[in-house]
PDB file of C-alpha atoms in Angstrom:
ATOM      1  CA  MET A 275     108.816  79.242 161.172  1.00 74.00           C
ATOM      2  CA  ASP A 276     108.201  77.065 164.261  1.00 85.00           C
ATOM      3  CA  PHE A 277     104.497  77.078 163.402  1.00 90.00           C
ATOM      4  CA  ILE A 278     105.208  75.658 159.926  1.00 90.00           C
ATOM      5  CA  VAL A 279     107.653  73.076 161.295  1.00 90.00           C
ATOM      6  CA  ASN A 280     105.046  71.919 163.847  1.00 92.00           C
ATOM      7  CA  ILE A 281     102.403  71.523 161.133  1.00 95.00           C
ATOM      8  CA  ASP A 282     104.922  69.714 158.907  1.00 95.00           C
ATOM      9  CA  PHE A 283     105.820  67.192 161.602  1.00 95.00           C
ATOM     10  CA  SER A 284     102.166  66.755 162.619  1.00 95.00           C
ATOM     11  CA  ILE A 285     101.279  65.744 159.055  1.00 96.00           C
ATOM     12  CA  LEU A 286     104.346  63.520 158.618  1.00 96.00           C
ATOM     13  CA  ASN A 287     103.752  61.763 161.925  1.00 95.00           C
ATOM     14  CA  PHE A 288     100.056  61.299 161.132  1.00 96.00           C
ATOM     15  CA  ILE A 289     101.033  59.576 157.875  1.00 96.00           C
ATOM     16  CA  GLN A 290     103.510  57.347 159.724  1.00 94.00           C
ATOM     17  CA  GLU A 291     101.037  56.403 162.471  1.00 94.00           C
ATOM     18  CA  HIS A 292      97.782  56.067 160.518  1.00 94.00           C
ATOM     19  CA  ILE A 293      98.540  55.445 156.829  1.00 94.00           C
ATOM     20  CA  ARG A 294     101.904  53.712 156.570  1.00 92.00           C
ATOM     21  CA  ASN A 295     101.670  49.926 156.371  1.00 94.00           C
ATOM     22  CA  SER A 296     103.480  46.915 154.950  1.00 93.00           C
ATOM     23  CA  PHE A 297     101.257  46.818 151.845  1.00 95.00           C
ATOM     24  CA  LEU A 298     101.924  50.454 150.889  1.00 95.00           C
ATOM     25  CA  ASP A 299     105.664  50.443 151.706  1.00 96.00           C
ATOM     26  CA  PRO A 300     106.772  48.835 148.406  1.00 96.00           C
ATOM     27  CA  VAL A 301     104.236  50.881 146.405  1.00 97.00           C
ATOM     28  CA  MET A 302     105.531  54.142 147.894  1.00 96.00           C
ATOM     29  CA  MET A 303     109.113  53.012 147.334  1.00 96.00           C
ATOM     30  CA  VAL A 304     108.426  52.444 143.628  1.00 96.00           C
ATOM     31  CA  LEU A 305     106.600  55.783 143.313  1.00 95.00           C
ATOM     32  CA  SER A 306     109.533  57.606 144.918  1.00 94.00           C
ATOM     33  CA  TYR A 307     112.004  55.922 142.582  1.00 93.00           C
ATOM     34  CA  MET A 308     109.826  56.782 139.558  1.00 92.00           C
ATOM     35  CA  GLY A 309     110.332  60.447 140.380  1.00 90.00           C
ATOM     36  CA  GLU A 310     114.072  60.145 141.043  1.00 90.00           C
ATOM     37  CA  TYR A 311     115.983  62.641 138.889  1.00 88.00           C
ATOM     38  CA  GLY A 312     112.749  63.210 136.967  1.00 90.00           C
ATOM     39  CA  VAL A 313     113.431  59.969 135.074  1.00 93.00           C
ATOM     40  CA  PHE A 314     109.783  59.110 134.411  1.00 95.00           C
ATOM     41  CA  TRP A 315     109.049  62.605 133.094  1.00 97.00           C
ATOM     42  CA  ILE A 316     112.178  62.647 130.966  1.00 97.00           C
ATOM     43  CA  LEU A 317     111.249  59.296 129.417  1.00 96.00           C
ATOM     44  CA  LEU A 318     107.719  60.548 128.756  1.00 96.00           C
ATOM     45  CA  ALA A 319     109.121  63.701 127.112  1.00 97.00           C
ATOM     46  CA  ILE A 320     111.434  61.613 124.917  1.00 97.00           C
ATOM     47  CA  ILE A 321     108.481  59.489 123.775  1.00 96.00           C
ATOM     48  CA  LEU A 322     106.547  62.675 122.958  1.00 95.00           C
ATOM     49  CA  LEU A 323     109.477  63.875 120.814  1.00 94.00           C
ATOM     50  CA  PHE A 324     108.904  61.025 118.339  1.00 94.00           C
ATOM     51  CA  PHE A 325     105.489  62.310 117.257  1.00 92.00           C
ATOM     52  CA  ARG A 326     105.053  65.539 115.310  1.00 89.00           C
ATOM     53  CA  LYS A 327     101.863  66.573 117.141  1.00 89.00           C
ATOM     54  CA  THR A 328     103.413  66.095 120.589  1.00 91.00           C
ATOM     55  CA  ARG A 329     107.018  67.097 119.827  1.00 93.00           C
ATOM     56  CA  ALA A 330     106.602  70.648 121.178  1.00 93.00           C
ATOM     57  CA  ALA A 331     105.107  69.272 124.400  1.00 94.00           C
ATOM     58  CA  GLY A 332     108.109  66.977 124.856  1.00 95.00           C
ATOM     59  CA  VAL A 333     110.604  69.799 124.366  1.00 96.00           C
ATOM     60  CA  CYS A 334     108.597  72.094 126.654  1.00 97.00           C
ATOM     61  CA  VAL A 335     108.493  69.435 129.396  1.00 97.00           C
ATOM     62  CA  LEU A 336     112.278  69.043 129.238  1.00 98.00           C
ATOM     63  CA  ALA A 337     112.829  72.820 129.248  1.00 97.00           C
ATOM     64  CA  ALA A 338     110.448  73.365 132.184  1.00 98.00           C
ATOM     65  CA  MET A 339     112.104  70.580 134.166  1.00 98.00           C
ATOM     66  CA  ALA A 340     115.581  71.944 133.422  1.00 98.00           C
ATOM     67  CA  LEU A 341     114.554  75.410 134.611  1.00 98.00           C
ATOM     68  CA  GLY A 342     112.918  73.923 137.714  1.00 98.00           C
ATOM     69  CA  PHE A 343     116.061  71.907 138.482  1.00 97.00           C
ATOM     70  CA  LEU A 344     118.271  74.970 138.057  1.00 98.00           C
ATOM     71  CA  CYS A 345     116.094  77.135 140.297  1.00 98.00           C
ATOM     72  CA  GLY A 346     115.236  74.490 142.902  1.00 97.00           C
ATOM     73  CA  ASP A 347     118.109  72.045 143.244  1.00 96.00           C
ATOM     74  CA  ILE A 348     121.004  74.278 142.241  1.00 96.00           C
ATOM     75  CA  ILE A 349     119.946  77.617 143.771  1.00 97.00           C
ATOM     76  CA  ILE A 350     117.089  77.493 146.331  1.00 98.00           C
ATOM     77  CA  LYS A 351     118.093  74.265 148.126  1.00 97.00           C
ATOM     78  CA  HIS A 352     121.529  75.692 148.914  1.00 97.00           C
ATOM     79  CA  ILE A 353     120.179  79.057 150.034  1.00 97.00           C
ATOM     80  CA  VAL A 354     117.527  77.569 152.358  1.00 96.00           C
ATOM     81  CA  ALA A 355     119.694  74.575 153.439  1.00 95.00           C
ATOM     82  CA  ARG A 356     116.820  72.851 155.238  1.00 95.00           C
ATOM     83  CA  PRO A 357     117.687  69.456 156.760  1.00 95.00           C
ATOM     84  CA  ARG A 358     115.526  66.464 155.850  1.00 96.00           C
ATOM     85  CA  PRO A 359     112.843  65.406 158.359  1.00 96.00           C
ATOM     86  CA  PHE A 360     114.434  62.008 159.053  1.00 95.00           C
ATOM     87  CA  LEU A 361     117.576  63.810 160.242  1.00 94.00           C
ATOM     88  CA  LEU A 362     115.586  65.744 162.841  1.00 92.00           C
ATOM     89  CA  ASN A 363     113.520  62.703 163.837  1.00 92.00           C
ATOM     90  CA  PRO A 364     115.886  59.723 163.532  1.00 91.00           C
ATOM     91  CA  SER A 365     113.445  57.412 165.355  1.00 91.00           C
ATOM     92  CA  VAL A 366     111.460  56.881 162.121  1.00 91.00           C
ATOM     93  CA  ASN A 367     112.021  53.526 160.427  1.00 91.00           C
ATOM     94  CA  MET A 368     112.979  54.572 156.894  1.00 93.00           C
ATOM     95  CA  ASN A 369     111.331  52.896 153.906  1.00 90.00           C
ATOM     96  CA  ILE A 370     113.969  54.158 151.436  1.00 93.00           C
ATOM     97  CA  PRO A 371     117.560  55.332 151.862  1.00 92.00           C
ATOM     98  CA  GLY A 372     117.641  58.936 153.018  1.00 91.00           C
ATOM     99  CA  PRO A 373     118.743  61.461 150.374  1.00 92.00           C
ATOM    100  CA  THR A 374     121.851  63.477 151.176  1.00 92.00           C
ATOM    101  CA  SER A 375     120.719  66.765 149.604  1.00 94.00           C
ATOM    102  CA  TYR A 376     118.782  69.507 151.355  1.00 95.00           C
ATOM    103  CA  SER A 377     115.026  69.263 151.710  1.00 94.00           C
ATOM    104  CA  PHE A 378     113.440  72.506 150.409  1.00 95.00           C
ATOM    105  CA  PRO A 379     112.027  72.552 147.784  1.00 97.00           C
ATOM    106  CA  SER A 380     111.208  68.984 146.807  1.00 97.00           C
ATOM    107  CA  GLY A 381     112.923  68.158 143.524  1.00 96.00           C
ATOM    108  CA  HIS A 382     110.434  65.353 142.855  1.00 96.00           C
ATOM    109  CA  SER A 383     107.562  67.836 143.224  1.00 97.00           C
ATOM    110  CA  THR A 384     109.266  70.472 141.109  1.00 98.00           C
ATOM    111  CA  SER A 385     110.000  68.127 138.203  1.00 97.00           C
ATOM    112  CA  ALA A 386     106.595  66.423 138.350  1.00 97.00           C
ATOM    113  CA  PHE A 387     104.614  69.653 138.339  1.00 98.00           C
ATOM    114  CA  ALA A 388     106.857  71.391 135.811  1.00 98.00           C
ATOM    115  CA  ALA A 389     106.218  68.431 133.496  1.00 98.00           C
ATOM    116  CA  VAL A 390     102.478  68.237 134.166  1.00 97.00           C
ATOM    117  CA  THR A 391     101.996  72.003 133.783  1.00 98.00           C
ATOM    118  CA  ALA A 392     103.870  71.919 130.473  1.00 97.00           C
ATOM    119  CA  LEU A 393     101.721  68.984 129.332  1.00 97.00           C
ATOM    120  CA  PHE A 394      98.493  70.816 130.163  1.00 96.00           C
ATOM    121  CA  GLY A 395      99.738  73.955 128.422  1.00 95.00           C
ATOM    122  CA  MET A 396     101.016  72.278 125.274  1.00 94.00           C
ATOM    123  CA  LEU A 397      98.672  69.378 124.558  1.00 92.00           C
ATOM    124  CA  LYS A 398      95.486  70.538 122.868  1.00 84.00           C
ATOM    125  CA  GLU A 399      94.527  66.997 122.013  1.00 84.00           C
ATOM    126  CA  LYS A 400      95.539  63.962 124.030  1.00 85.00           C
ATOM    127  CA  ARG A 401      94.702  65.738 127.294  1.00 88.00           C
ATOM    128  CA  TRP A 402      94.448  62.296 128.896  1.00 93.00           C
ATOM    129  CA  ILE A 403      98.258  62.299 128.996  1.00 93.00           C
ATOM    130  CA  ALA A 404      98.258  65.444 131.140  1.00 94.00           C
ATOM    131  CA  TYR A 405      95.497  64.168 133.442  1.00 95.00           C
ATOM    132  CA  SER A 406      97.252  60.807 133.877  1.00 95.00           C
ATOM    133  CA  GLY A 407     100.468  62.704 134.584  1.00 95.00           C
ATOM    134  CA  LEU A 408      98.708  64.771 137.245  1.00 97.00           C
ATOM    135  CA  VAL A 409      97.490  61.655 139.049  1.00 97.00           C
ATOM    136  CA  LEU A 410     100.980  60.154 138.943  1.00 97.00           C
ATOM    137  CA  ALA A 411     102.558  63.448 140.075  1.00 97.00           C
ATOM    138  CA  LEU A 412     100.249  63.593 143.113  1.00 97.00           C
ATOM    139  CA  LEU A 413     101.101  59.991 144.017  1.00 97.00           C
ATOM    140  CA  ILE A 414     104.833  60.656 143.658  1.00 97.00           C
ATOM    141  CA  VAL A 415     104.776  63.741 145.864  1.00 96.00           C
ATOM    142  CA  PHE A 416     102.703  61.942 148.494  1.00 97.00           C
ATOM    143  CA  SER A 417     105.279  59.129 148.478  1.00 97.00           C
ATOM    144  CA  ARG A 418     107.951  61.642 149.490  1.00 96.00           C
ATOM    145  CA  MET A 419     106.049  62.492 152.677  1.00 96.00           C
ATOM    146  CA  TYR A 420     105.115  58.850 153.251  1.00 96.00           C
ATOM    147  CA  ASN A 421     108.804  57.927 153.029  1.00 96.00           C
ATOM    148  CA  TYR A 422     109.652  60.739 155.491  1.00 95.00           C
ATOM    149  CA  VAL A 423     112.151  62.442 153.191  1.00 96.00           C
ATOM    150  CA  HIS A 424     110.212  65.696 152.648  1.00 96.00           C
ATOM    151  CA  TYR A 425     108.062  68.002 154.737  1.00 96.00           C
ATOM    152  CA  PRO A 426     104.644  68.995 153.366  1.00 97.00           C
ATOM    153  CA  SER A 427     105.968  72.559 152.976  1.00 97.00           C
ATOM    154  CA  ASP A 428     108.821  71.185 150.812  1.00 97.00           C
ATOM    155  CA  ILE A 429     106.184  69.533 148.635  1.00 97.00           C
ATOM    156  CA  LEU A 430     104.130  72.741 148.362  1.00 98.00           C
ATOM    157  CA  GLY A 431     107.277  74.708 147.546  1.00 97.00           C
ATOM    158  CA  GLY A 432     108.218  72.213 144.835  1.00 98.00           C
ATOM    159  CA  ILE A 433     104.704  72.157 143.382  1.00 98.00           C
ATOM    160  CA  THR A 434     104.663  75.959 143.271  1.00 98.00           C
ATOM    161  CA  LEU A 435     108.092  76.154 141.643  1.00 98.00           C
ATOM    162  CA  GLY A 436     107.142  73.437 139.144  1.00 98.00           C
ATOM    163  CA  ILE A 437     103.929  75.200 138.151  1.00 98.00           C
ATOM    164  CA  ILE A 438     105.748  78.529 137.770  1.00 98.00           C
ATOM    165  CA  THR A 439     108.523  77.058 135.608  1.00 98.00           C
ATOM    166  CA  GLY A 440     105.993  75.064 133.567  1.00 98.00           C
ATOM    167  CA  LEU A 441     103.837  78.148 132.939  1.00 98.00           C
ATOM    168  CA  PHE A 442     106.898  80.226 132.080  1.00 98.00           C
ATOM    169  CA  MET A 443     108.091  77.725 129.477  1.00 97.00           C
ATOM    170  CA  VAL A 444     104.600  77.345 127.968  1.00 96.00           C
ATOM    171  CA  PHE A 445     104.448  81.149 127.704  1.00 97.00           C
ATOM    172  CA  ILE A 446     107.854  81.246 125.967  1.00 95.00           C
ATOM    173  CA  PHE A 447     106.870  78.469 123.560  1.00 93.00           C
ATOM    174  CA  LYS A 448     103.569  80.141 122.642  1.00 91.00           C
ATOM    175  CA  LYS A 449     104.975  83.689 122.451  1.00 91.00           C
ATOM    176  CA  THR A 450     107.834  82.668 120.153  1.00 90.00           C
ATOM    177  CA  LYS A 451     105.617  80.245 118.198  1.00 87.00           C
ATOM    178  CA  LEU A 452     108.163  77.545 118.976  1.00 80.00           C
ATOM    179  CA  ASP A 453     105.257  75.207 119.658  1.00 80.00           C
ATOM    180  CA  LYS A 454     104.019  75.623 116.072  1.00 80.00           C
ATOM    181  CA  ARG A 455     107.498  75.372 114.577  1.00 81.00           C
ATOM    182  CA  LEU A 456     108.259  72.122 116.391  1.00 80.00           C
ATOM    183  CA  SER A 457     104.959  70.567 115.357  1.00 73.00           C
ATOM    184  CA  GLY A 458     105.417  71.637 111.726  1.00 73.00           C
ATOM    185  CA  GLU A 459     102.380  73.974 111.766  1.00 71.00           C
ATOM    186  CA  LEU A 460     104.519  77.024 111.025  1.00 63.00           C
ATOM    187  CA  LYS A 461     107.369  77.178 108.556  1.00 60.00           C
ATOM    188  CA  LYS A 462     110.649  78.500 109.903  1.00 52.00           C
ATOM    189  CA  ASN A 463     110.685  81.403 107.403  1.00 49.00           C
ATOM    190  CA  ASN A 464     107.366  82.892 108.663  1.00 49.00           C
TER     191      ASN A 464
END
């Protein structure tokens, strides 16, 4: 575990010393806030609900995020109980207020990658939405390290959990034909 912690702090400190600057500070603040409580992804899912062809993707995104939140924030965070990096290195000048919850896994990473995985799995057309989401998800998770509120291993844990929950929900939607029912391709009686 010490080996992982040393790598985590090496990466975080490299970001602070060589990448962090006054131009990026507000950008990274906005990116972090975009991922707060999964708000951006929830809003995107709600927009997708309004269109028949993307309705199933919207529901799947919300379901994947809910499962990721349950597993990550409600269960795993309290089992692992890992303190945030800024608590162990208080000399860092914080760019955003420090969260009070535990650090592992990153909730921002979990929700972003649950949403993006669901988008890739559910959108046959309009793949540009999924690719744009992936770019934004990567920027959001980087902002969490930039802002010194997550370790890289928290990010990897959140990405992994998000992908797993996203794939699981896509599997459920396809197996039960819920994707076709929600988009109107399959009548409920079939």
